[in-house]
Short mmCIF file of C-alpha atoms in Angstrom, two decimals:
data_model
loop_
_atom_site.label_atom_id
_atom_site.label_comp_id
_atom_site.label_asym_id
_atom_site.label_seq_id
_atom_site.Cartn_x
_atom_site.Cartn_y
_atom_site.Cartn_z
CA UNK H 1 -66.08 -62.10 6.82
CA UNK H 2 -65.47 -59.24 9.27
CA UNK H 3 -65.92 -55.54 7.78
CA UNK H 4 -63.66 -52.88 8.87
CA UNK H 5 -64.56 -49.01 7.64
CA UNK H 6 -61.58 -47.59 6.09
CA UNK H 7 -62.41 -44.28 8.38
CA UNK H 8 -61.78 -46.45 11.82
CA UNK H 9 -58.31 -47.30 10.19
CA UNK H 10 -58.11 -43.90 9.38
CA UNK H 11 -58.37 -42.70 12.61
CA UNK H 12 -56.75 -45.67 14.84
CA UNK H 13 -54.01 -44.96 12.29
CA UNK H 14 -53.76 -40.88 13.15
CA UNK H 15 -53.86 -41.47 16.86
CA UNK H 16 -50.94 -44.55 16.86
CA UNK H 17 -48.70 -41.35 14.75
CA UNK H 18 -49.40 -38.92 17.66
CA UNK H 19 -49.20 -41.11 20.52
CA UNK H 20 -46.30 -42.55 19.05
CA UNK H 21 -44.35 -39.55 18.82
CA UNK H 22 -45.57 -38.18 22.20
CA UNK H 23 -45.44 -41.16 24.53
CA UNK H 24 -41.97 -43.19 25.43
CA UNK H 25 -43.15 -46.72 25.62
CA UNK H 26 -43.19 -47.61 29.58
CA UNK H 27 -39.96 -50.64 28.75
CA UNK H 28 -37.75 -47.69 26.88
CA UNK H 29 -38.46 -45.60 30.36
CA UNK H 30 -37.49 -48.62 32.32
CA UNK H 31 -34.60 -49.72 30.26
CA UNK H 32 -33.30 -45.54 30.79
CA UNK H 33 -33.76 -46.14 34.84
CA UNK H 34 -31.83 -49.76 34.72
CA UNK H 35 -28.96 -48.05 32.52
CA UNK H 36 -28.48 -44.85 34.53
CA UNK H 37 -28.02 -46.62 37.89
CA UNK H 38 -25.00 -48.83 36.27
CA UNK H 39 -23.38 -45.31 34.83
CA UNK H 40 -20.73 -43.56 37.08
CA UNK H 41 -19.85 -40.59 34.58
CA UNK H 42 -21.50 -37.62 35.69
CA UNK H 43 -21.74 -36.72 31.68
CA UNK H 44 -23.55 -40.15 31.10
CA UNK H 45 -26.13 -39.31 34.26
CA UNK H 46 -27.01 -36.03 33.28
CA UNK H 47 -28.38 -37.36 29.34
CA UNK H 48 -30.01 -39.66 31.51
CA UNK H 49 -31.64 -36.48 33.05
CA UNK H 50 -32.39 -34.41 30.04
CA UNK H 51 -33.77 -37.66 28.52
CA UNK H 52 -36.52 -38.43 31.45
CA UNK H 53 -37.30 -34.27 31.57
CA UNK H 54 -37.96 -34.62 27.54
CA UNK H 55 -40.48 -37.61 27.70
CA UNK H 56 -42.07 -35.88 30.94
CA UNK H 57 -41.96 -32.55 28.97
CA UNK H 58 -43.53 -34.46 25.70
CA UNK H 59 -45.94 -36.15 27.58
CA UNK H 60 -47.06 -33.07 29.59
CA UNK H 61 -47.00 -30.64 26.61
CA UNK H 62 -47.86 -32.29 23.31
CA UNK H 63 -44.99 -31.61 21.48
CA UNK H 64 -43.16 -34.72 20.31
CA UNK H 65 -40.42 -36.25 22.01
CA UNK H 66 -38.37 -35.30 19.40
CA UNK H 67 -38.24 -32.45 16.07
CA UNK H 68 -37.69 -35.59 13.83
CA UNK H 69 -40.79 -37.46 13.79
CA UNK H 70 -39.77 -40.25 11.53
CA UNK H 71 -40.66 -41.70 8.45
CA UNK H 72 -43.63 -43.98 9.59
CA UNK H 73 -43.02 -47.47 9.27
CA UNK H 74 -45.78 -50.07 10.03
CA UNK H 75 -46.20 -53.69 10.25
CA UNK H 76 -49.71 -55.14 9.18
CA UNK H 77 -51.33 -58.16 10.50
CA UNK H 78 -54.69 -58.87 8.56
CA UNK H 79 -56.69 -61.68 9.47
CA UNK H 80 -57.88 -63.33 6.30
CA UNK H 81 -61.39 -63.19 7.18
CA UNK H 82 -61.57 -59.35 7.66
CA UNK H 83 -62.37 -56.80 4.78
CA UNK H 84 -61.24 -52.98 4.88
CA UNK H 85 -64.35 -51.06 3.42
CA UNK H 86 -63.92 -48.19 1.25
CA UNK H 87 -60.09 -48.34 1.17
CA UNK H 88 -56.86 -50.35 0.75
CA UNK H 89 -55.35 -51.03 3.50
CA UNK H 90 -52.15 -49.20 2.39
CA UNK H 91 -54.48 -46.52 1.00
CA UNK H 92 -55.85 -46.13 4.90
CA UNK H 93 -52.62 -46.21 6.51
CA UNK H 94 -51.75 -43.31 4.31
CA UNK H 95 -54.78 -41.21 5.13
CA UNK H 96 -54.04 -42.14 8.36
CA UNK H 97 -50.60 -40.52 8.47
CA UNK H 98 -51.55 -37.79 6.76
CA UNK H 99 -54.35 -36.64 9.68
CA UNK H 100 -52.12 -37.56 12.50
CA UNK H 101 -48.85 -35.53 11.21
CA UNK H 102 -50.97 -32.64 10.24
CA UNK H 103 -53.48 -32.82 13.48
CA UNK H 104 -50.43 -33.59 15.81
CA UNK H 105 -48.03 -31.03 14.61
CA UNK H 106 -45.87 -33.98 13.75
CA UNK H 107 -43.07 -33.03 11.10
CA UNK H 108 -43.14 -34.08 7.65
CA UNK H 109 -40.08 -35.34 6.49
CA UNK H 110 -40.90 -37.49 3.87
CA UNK H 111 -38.99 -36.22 0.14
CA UNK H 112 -38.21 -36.86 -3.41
CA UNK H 113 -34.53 -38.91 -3.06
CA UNK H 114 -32.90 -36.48 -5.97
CA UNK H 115 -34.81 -33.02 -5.75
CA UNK H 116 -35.99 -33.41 -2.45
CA UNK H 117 -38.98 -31.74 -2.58
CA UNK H 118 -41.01 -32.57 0.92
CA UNK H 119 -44.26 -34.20 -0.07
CA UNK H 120 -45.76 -32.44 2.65
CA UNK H 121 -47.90 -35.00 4.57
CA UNK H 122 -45.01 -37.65 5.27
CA UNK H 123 -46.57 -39.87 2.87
CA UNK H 124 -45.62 -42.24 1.28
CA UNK H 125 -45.96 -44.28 4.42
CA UNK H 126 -43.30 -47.43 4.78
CA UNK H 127 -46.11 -50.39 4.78
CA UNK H 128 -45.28 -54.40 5.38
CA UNK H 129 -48.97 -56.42 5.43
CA UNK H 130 -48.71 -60.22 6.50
CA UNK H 131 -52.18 -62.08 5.84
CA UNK H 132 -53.25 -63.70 8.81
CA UNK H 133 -55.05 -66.06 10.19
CA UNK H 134 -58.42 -64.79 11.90
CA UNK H 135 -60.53 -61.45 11.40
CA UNK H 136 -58.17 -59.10 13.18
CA UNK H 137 -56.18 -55.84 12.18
CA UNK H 138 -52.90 -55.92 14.02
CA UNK H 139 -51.39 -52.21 12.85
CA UNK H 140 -47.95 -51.46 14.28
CA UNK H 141 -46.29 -48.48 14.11
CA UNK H 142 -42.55 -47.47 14.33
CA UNK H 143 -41.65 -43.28 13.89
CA UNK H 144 -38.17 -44.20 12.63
CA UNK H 145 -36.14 -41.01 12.46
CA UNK H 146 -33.48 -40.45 9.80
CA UNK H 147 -29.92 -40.17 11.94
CA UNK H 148 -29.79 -43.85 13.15
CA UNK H 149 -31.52 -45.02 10.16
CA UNK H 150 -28.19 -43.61 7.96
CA UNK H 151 -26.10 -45.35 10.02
CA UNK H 152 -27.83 -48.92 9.45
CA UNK H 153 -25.96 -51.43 6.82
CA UNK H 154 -26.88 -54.49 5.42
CA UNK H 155 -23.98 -57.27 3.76
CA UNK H 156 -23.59 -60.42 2.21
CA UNK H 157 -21.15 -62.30 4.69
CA UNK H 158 -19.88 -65.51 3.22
CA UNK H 159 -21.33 -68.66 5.12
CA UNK H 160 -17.86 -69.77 6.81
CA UNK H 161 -17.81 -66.50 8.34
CA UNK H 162 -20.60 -67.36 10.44
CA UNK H 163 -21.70 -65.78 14.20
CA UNK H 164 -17.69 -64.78 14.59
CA UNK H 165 -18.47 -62.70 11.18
CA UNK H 166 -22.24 -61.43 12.04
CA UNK H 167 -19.99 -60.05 15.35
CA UNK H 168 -17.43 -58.68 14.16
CA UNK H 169 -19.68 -56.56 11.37
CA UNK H 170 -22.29 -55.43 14.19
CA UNK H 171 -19.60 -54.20 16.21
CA UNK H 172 -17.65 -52.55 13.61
CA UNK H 173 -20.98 -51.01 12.39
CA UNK H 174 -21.72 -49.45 16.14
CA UNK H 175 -18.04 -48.33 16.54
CA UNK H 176 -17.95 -46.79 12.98
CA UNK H 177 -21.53 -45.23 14.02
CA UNK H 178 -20.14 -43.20 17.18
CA UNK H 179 -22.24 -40.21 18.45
CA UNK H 180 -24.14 -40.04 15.35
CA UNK H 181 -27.22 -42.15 15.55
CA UNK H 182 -27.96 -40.65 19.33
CA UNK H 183 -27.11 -43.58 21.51
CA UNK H 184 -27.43 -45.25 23.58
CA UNK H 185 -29.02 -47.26 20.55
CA UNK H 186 -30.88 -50.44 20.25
CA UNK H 187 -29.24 -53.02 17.40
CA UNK H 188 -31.80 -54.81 15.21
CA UNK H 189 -30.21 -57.92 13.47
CA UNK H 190 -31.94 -59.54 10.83
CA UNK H 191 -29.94 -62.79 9.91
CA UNK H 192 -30.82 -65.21 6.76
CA UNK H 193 -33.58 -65.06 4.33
CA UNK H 194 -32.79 -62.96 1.39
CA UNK H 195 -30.51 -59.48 0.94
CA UNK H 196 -34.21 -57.63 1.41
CA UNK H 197 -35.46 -60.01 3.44
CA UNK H 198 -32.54 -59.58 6.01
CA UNK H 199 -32.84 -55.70 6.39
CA UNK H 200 -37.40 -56.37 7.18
CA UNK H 201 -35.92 -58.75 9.87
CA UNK H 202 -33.56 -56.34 11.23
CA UNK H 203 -36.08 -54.00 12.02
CA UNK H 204 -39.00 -56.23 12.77
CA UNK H 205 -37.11 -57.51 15.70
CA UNK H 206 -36.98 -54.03 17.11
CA UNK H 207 -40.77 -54.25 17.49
CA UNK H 208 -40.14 -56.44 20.54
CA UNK H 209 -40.01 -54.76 24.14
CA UNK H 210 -36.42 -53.69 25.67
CA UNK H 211 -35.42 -56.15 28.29
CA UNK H 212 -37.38 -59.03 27.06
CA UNK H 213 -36.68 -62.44 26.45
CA UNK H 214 -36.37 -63.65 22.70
CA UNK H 215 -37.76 -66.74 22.63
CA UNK H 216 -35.59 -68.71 21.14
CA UNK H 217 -32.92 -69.43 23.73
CA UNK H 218 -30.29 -69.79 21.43
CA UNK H 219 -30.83 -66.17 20.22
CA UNK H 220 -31.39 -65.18 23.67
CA UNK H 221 -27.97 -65.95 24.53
CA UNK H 222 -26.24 -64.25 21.49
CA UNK H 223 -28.48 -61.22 22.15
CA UNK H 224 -27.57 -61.26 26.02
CA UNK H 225 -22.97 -60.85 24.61
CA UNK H 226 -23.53 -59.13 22.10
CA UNK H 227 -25.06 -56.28 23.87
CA UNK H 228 -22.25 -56.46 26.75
CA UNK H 229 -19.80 -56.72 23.79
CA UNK H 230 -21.31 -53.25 22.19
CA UNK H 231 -21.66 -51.58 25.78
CA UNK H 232 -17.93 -52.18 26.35
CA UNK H 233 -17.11 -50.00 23.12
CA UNK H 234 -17.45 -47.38 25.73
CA UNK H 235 -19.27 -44.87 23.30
CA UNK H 236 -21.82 -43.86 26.12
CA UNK H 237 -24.88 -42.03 26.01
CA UNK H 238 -24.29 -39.25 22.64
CA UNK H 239 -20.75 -40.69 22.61
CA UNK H 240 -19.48 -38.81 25.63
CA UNK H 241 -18.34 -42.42 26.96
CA UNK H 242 -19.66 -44.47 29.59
CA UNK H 243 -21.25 -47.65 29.79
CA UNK H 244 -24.45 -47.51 27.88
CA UNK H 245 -23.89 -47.82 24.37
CA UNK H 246 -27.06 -49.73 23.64
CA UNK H 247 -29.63 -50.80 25.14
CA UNK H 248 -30.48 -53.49 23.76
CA UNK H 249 -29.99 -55.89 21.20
CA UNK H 250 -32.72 -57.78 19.12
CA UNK H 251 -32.00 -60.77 16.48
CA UNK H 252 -34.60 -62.28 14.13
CA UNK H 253 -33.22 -65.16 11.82
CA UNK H 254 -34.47 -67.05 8.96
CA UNK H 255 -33.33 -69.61 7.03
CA UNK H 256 -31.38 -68.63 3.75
CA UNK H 257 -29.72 -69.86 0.58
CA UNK H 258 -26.87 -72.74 0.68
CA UNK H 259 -24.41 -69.79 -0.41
CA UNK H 260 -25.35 -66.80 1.36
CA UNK H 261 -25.78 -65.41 4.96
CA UNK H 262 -27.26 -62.13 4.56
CA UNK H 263 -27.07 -59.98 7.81
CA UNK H 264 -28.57 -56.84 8.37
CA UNK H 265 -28.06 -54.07 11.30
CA UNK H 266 -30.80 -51.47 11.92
CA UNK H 267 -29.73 -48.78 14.47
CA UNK H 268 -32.66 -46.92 16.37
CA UNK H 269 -31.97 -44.20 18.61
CA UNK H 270 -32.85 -44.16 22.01
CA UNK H 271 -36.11 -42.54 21.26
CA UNK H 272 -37.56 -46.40 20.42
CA UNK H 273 -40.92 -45.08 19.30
CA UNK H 274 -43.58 -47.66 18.69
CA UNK H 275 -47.10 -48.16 19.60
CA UNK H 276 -49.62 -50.88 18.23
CA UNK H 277 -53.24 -51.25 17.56
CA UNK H 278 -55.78 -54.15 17.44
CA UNK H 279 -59.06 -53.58 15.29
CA UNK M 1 -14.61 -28.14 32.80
CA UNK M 2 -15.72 -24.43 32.79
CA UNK M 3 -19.31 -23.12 32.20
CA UNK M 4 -19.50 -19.97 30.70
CA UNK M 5 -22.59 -17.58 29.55
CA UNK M 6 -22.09 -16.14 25.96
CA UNK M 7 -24.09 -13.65 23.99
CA UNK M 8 -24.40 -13.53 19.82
CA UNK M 9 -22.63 -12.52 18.09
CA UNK M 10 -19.60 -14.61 19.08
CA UNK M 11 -16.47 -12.92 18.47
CA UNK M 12 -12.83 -14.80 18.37
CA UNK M 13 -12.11 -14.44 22.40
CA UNK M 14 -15.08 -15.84 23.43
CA UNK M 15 -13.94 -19.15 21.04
CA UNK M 16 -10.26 -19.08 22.09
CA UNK M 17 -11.06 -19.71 25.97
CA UNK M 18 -13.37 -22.35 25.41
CA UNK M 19 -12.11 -26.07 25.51
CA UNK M 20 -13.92 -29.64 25.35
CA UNK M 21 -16.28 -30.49 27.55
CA UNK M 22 -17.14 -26.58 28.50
CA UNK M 23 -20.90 -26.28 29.14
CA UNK M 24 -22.11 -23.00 27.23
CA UNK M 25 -25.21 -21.23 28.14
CA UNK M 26 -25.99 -18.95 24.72
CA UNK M 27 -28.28 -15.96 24.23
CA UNK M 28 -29.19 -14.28 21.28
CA UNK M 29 -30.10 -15.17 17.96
CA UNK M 30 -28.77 -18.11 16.24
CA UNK M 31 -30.09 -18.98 12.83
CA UNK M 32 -31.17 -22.97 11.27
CA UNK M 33 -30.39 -24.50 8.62
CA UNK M 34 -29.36 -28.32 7.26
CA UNK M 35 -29.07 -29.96 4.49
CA UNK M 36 -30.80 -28.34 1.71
CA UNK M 37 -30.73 -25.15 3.27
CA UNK M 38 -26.97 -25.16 2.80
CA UNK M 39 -27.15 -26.45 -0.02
CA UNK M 40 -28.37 -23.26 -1.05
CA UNK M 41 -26.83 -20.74 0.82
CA UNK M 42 -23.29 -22.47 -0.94
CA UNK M 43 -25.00 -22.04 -4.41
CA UNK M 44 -26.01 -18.01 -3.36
CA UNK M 45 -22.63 -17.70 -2.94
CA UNK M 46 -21.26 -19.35 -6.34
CA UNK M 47 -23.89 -17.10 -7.71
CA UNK M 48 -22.04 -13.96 -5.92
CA UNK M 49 -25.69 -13.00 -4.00
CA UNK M 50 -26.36 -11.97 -0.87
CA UNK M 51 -27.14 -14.37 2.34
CA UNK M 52 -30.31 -14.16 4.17
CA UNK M 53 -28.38 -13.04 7.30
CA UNK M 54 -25.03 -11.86 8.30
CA UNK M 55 -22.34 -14.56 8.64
CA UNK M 56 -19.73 -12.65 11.04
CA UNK M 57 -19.91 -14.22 14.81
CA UNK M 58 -23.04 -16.06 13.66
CA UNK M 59 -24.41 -19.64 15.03
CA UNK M 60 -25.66 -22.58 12.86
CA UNK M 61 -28.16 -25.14 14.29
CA UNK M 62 -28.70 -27.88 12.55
CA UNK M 63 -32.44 -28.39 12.90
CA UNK M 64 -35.73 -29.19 11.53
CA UNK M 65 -37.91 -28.40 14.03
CA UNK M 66 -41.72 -29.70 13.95
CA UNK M 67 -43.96 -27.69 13.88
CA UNK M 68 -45.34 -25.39 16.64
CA UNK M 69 -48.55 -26.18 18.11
CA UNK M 70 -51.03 -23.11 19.37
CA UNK M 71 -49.64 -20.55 21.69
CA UNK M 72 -45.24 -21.89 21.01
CA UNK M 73 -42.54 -20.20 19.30
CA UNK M 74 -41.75 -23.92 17.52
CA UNK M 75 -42.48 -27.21 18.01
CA UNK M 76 -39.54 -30.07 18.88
CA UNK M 77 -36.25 -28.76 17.99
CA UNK M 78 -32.94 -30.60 18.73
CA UNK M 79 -30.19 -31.33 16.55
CA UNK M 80 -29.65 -33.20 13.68
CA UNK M 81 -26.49 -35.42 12.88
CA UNK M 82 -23.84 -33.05 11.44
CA UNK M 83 -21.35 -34.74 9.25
CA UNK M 84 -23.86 -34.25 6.37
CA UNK M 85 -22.56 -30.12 6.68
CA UNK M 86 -19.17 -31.29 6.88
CA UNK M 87 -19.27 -30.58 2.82
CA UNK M 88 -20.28 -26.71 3.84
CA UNK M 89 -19.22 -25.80 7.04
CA UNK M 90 -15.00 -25.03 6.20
CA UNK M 91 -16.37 -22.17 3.40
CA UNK M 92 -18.90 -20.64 5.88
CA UNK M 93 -16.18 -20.66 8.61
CA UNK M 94 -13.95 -19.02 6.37
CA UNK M 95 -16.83 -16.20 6.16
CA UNK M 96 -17.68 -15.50 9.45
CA UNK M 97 -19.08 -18.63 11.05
CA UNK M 98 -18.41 -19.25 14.22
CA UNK M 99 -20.20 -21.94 16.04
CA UNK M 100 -22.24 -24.92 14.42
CA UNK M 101 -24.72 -26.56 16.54
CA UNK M 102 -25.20 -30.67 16.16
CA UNK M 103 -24.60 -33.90 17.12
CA UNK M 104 -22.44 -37.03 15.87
CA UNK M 105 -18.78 -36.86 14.43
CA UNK M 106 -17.01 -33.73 11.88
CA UNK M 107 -14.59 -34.48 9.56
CA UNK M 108 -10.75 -33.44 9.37
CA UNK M 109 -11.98 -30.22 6.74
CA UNK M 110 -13.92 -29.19 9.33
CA UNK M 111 -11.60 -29.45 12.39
CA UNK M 112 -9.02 -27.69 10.44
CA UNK M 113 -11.53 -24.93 9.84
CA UNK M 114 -12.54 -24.64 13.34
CA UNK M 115 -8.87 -24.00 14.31
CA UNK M 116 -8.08 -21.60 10.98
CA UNK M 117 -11.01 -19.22 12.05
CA UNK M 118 -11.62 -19.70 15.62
CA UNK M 119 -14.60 -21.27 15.53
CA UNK M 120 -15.91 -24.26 17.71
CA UNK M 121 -18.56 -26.87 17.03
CA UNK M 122 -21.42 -27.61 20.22
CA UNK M 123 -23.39 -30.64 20.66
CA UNK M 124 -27.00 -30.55 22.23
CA UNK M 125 -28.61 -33.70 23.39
CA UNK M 126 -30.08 -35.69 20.50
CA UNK M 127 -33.68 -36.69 20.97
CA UNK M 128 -34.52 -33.83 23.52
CA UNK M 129 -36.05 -32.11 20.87
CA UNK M 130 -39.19 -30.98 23.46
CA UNK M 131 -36.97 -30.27 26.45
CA UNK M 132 -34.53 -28.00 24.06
CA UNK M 133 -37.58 -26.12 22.52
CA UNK M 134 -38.11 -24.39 26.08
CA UNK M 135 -34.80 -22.56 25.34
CA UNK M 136 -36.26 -21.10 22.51
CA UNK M 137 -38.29 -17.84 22.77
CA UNK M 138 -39.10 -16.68 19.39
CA UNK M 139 -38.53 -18.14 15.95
CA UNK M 140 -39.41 -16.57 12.12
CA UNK M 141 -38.64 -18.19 8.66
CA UNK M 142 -36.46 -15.96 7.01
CA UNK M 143 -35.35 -17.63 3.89
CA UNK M 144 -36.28 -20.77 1.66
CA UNK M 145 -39.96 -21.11 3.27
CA UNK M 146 -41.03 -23.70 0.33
CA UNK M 147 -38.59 -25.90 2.08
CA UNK M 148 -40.98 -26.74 5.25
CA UNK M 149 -38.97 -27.70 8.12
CA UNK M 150 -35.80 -27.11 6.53
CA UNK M 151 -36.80 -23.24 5.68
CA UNK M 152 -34.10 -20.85 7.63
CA UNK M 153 -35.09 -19.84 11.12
CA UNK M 154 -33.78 -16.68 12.57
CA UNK M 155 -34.09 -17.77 16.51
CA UNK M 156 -33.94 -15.98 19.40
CA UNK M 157 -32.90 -18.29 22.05
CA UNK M 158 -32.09 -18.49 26.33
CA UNK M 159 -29.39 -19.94 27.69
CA UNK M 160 -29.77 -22.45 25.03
CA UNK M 161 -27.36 -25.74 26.81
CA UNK M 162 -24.39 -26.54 24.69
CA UNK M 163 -21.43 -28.73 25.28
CA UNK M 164 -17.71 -28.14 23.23
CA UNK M 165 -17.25 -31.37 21.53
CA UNK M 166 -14.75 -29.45 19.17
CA UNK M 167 -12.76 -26.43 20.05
CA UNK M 168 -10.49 -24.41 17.99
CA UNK M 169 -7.28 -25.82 19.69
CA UNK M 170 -7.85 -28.95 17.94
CA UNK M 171 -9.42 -30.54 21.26
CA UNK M 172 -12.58 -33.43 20.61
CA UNK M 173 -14.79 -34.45 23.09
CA UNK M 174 -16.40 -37.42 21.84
CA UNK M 175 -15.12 -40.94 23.10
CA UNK M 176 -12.85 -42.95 20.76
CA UNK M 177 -14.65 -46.76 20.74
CA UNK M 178 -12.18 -49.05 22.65
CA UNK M 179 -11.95 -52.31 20.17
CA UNK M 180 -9.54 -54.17 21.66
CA UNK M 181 -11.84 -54.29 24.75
CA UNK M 182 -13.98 -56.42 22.13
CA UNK M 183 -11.01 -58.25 20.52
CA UNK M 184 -11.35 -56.12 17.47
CA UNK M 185 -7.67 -54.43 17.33
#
């Protein structure tokens, strides 16, 4: 049995919130670069512009990329053969978000749902823990702000509706969605398992790099139209129109019940903030 | 497309020659405020008070900025998604209001508004919360401070960039998703 301290989490914790929020992951940057070239609207090119100024300027300044600094969401690989000392590990991830939003002048936006009274160090964290194999801490973190979070949906399609239903919903979702969420947007689909289980998918998919491969071919494949399908909506970068209304698409699927196929869709911005940690 | 420099406050000529897709450079002093901030400016009202700043030619941004690190006015400040003012903006329009600043899609209430009292609504680029924070020079909590980042701001901003996504002639910018191209319609 490996021993962690609760104070390294702590602190690996605090520094994936800041760098999060600070540093555009190197495959969002590239994915920008790849979608400006195809644009010919001079409106589309020039958020292409402010975009690459506003990571340069976040990475160059400290402030974050952007005022809303997300509720933090993180998945948690622990190896069964590793022990956090002193702490849960939820108990560490929230100490952990509580130094990093305070030390990196993150904002808090975490509330009460009815009075909303801010709870003033963005805590509760949103916390998923796997148990693992080995004695490794796998932390990842997502900021996931609030606008293209609102505009995510999950549904209970019926099973004959199949991939010409999962479609038509995503599409309709995106459409519905316009300018709102701040595309261009990447799609999370979760597909199968349970009503909750569909929306964890959903996002967990959006963990993976922009531009990669999913490894399942099949998925691959349905990934690859579907995001031509949602760029020819034609709602552009912030829904001035042009050809980059996502980019990218990401499917995880699971087996489900005989009666059900449970989809989820969980939009993220173009500010696709994660960052990971191995302990 | 024009580009045109305005000052605050705004006054009804400067909204009348504005149309979609007019780039605005504004000066002056705008003020924040979303969703529980309105919520309470609309109760002030029911209650007959007084607002925490003067509503005639003023500017809304709808922002929670984060917080400003040593030696800057604020921290990250670009806009929120609007349509969650939509239930506000037509009765502050009808007092003075006369530019909201967001992003995302308005309702009919609120288009009707903007024509009724000459009033437009600007978009800034979502997600450039740093790059937008160099436009702003100087910023004070003037009202509502136990709400944190959704306190009212008084700001004093430069050439802040703004684009006309809805002008008071009944004109919208944004572009209308093409589902036939997708075998929707």
């Amino acid at each position: 049995m490996r021993t962690i301290q609760a104070n390294d989490v702590v602190d690996a914790v605090a520094k994936l919130c800041i760098d999060a929020n600070r540093y555009l992951p190197q495959d969002v940057r590239d994915c920008f670069a790849r979608c400006e070239s195809l644009e010919d609207s001079p409106a589309a090119k020039e958020i292409f512009r402010q975009l690459k100024e506003n990571y340069e300027l976040a990475e160059n300044s400290g402030l974050p990329l952007c005022q809303d600094t997300g509720l933090a969401v993180f998945f948690v690989e622990m190896g069964q053969d590793v022990r956090i000392e002193g702490m849960t590990p939820r108990e560490a991830i929230d100490e952990g978000v509580r130094k990093g939003y305070a030390e990196g002048y993150l904002r808090k936006s975490a509330c009460h749902p009815l009075t909303r009274a801010n709870t003033k160090d963005n805590t509760p964290a949103v916390v998923h823990l796997d148990i693992v194999h080995g004695d490794k801490l796998k932390i990842s973190m997502m900021a996931k702000g609030g606008g293209s979070e609102n505009m995510s949906r999950v549904t209970m399609l019926s099973p004959a509706q199949g991939w010409e239903g999962i479609r038509k919903f995503v599409l309709e979702r995106v459409a519905e969605a316009g300018p709102n969420p701040c595309p261009p947007t990447v799609v999370g689909i979760g597909i199968g398992g349970t009503f909750e289980r569909s929306a964890l998918l959903a996002k967990q998919a959006m963990l993976r790099k922009l531009g990669d491969v999913n490894p399942d071919p099949e998925l691959d494949k349905l990934e690859k139209e579907l995001l031509a399908d949602l760029c020819n909506l034609g709602i552009g970068p912030m829904g001035l129109g042009g050809k980059t209304t996502c980019l990218d698409v990401k499917i995880r699927m699971e087996p489900c019940h005989i009666a059900s196929l449970p989809l989820a869709v969980n939009i993220q911005c173009h500010s696709a903030r994660h960052k990971e940690v191995v302990l | 497309m024009a580009e045109y420099k305005l000052r605050t406050p705004l006054t009804d000529k400067d909204m009348e020659q504005l149309r979609v897709g007019d780039v605005v450079k504004l000066t002056g002093t705008i003020y924040t405020a979303r969703d529980a901030a309105h919520k309470r400016l609309i109760d002030l009202l029911d209650q007959g008070k007084e607002l925490p700043f003067d509503l005639q030619g003023s500017v809304i941004y709808y922002v929670g900025p984060s917080p400003a690190p040593p030696g800057r006015p604020i921290g990250a400040a670009g806009p929120t998604t609007s349509y969650r003012m939509d239930t506000y903006a037509p009765r502050l329009h009808g007092l003075g209001l006369k530019a909201s600043v967001g992003k995302g899609k308005r309702n009919d209430a609120v288009k009707t508004a903007l024509k009724e009292h000459k009033a437009v609504y600007f978009g800034a680029t979502g997600g450039a919360g740093a790059l937008l924070s160099q436009c702003i020079k100087a910023a004070q909590v003037i009202a509502f401070d136990d709400l944190g980042p959704e306190a009212i701001r008084e700001l004093t901003v430069e050439e802040f960039p703004l684009l006309v996504i809805n002008d008071c002639h009944g004109g919208e910018l944004y572009a209308q998703p093409d589902l036939a191209a997708v075998g929707l319609r």
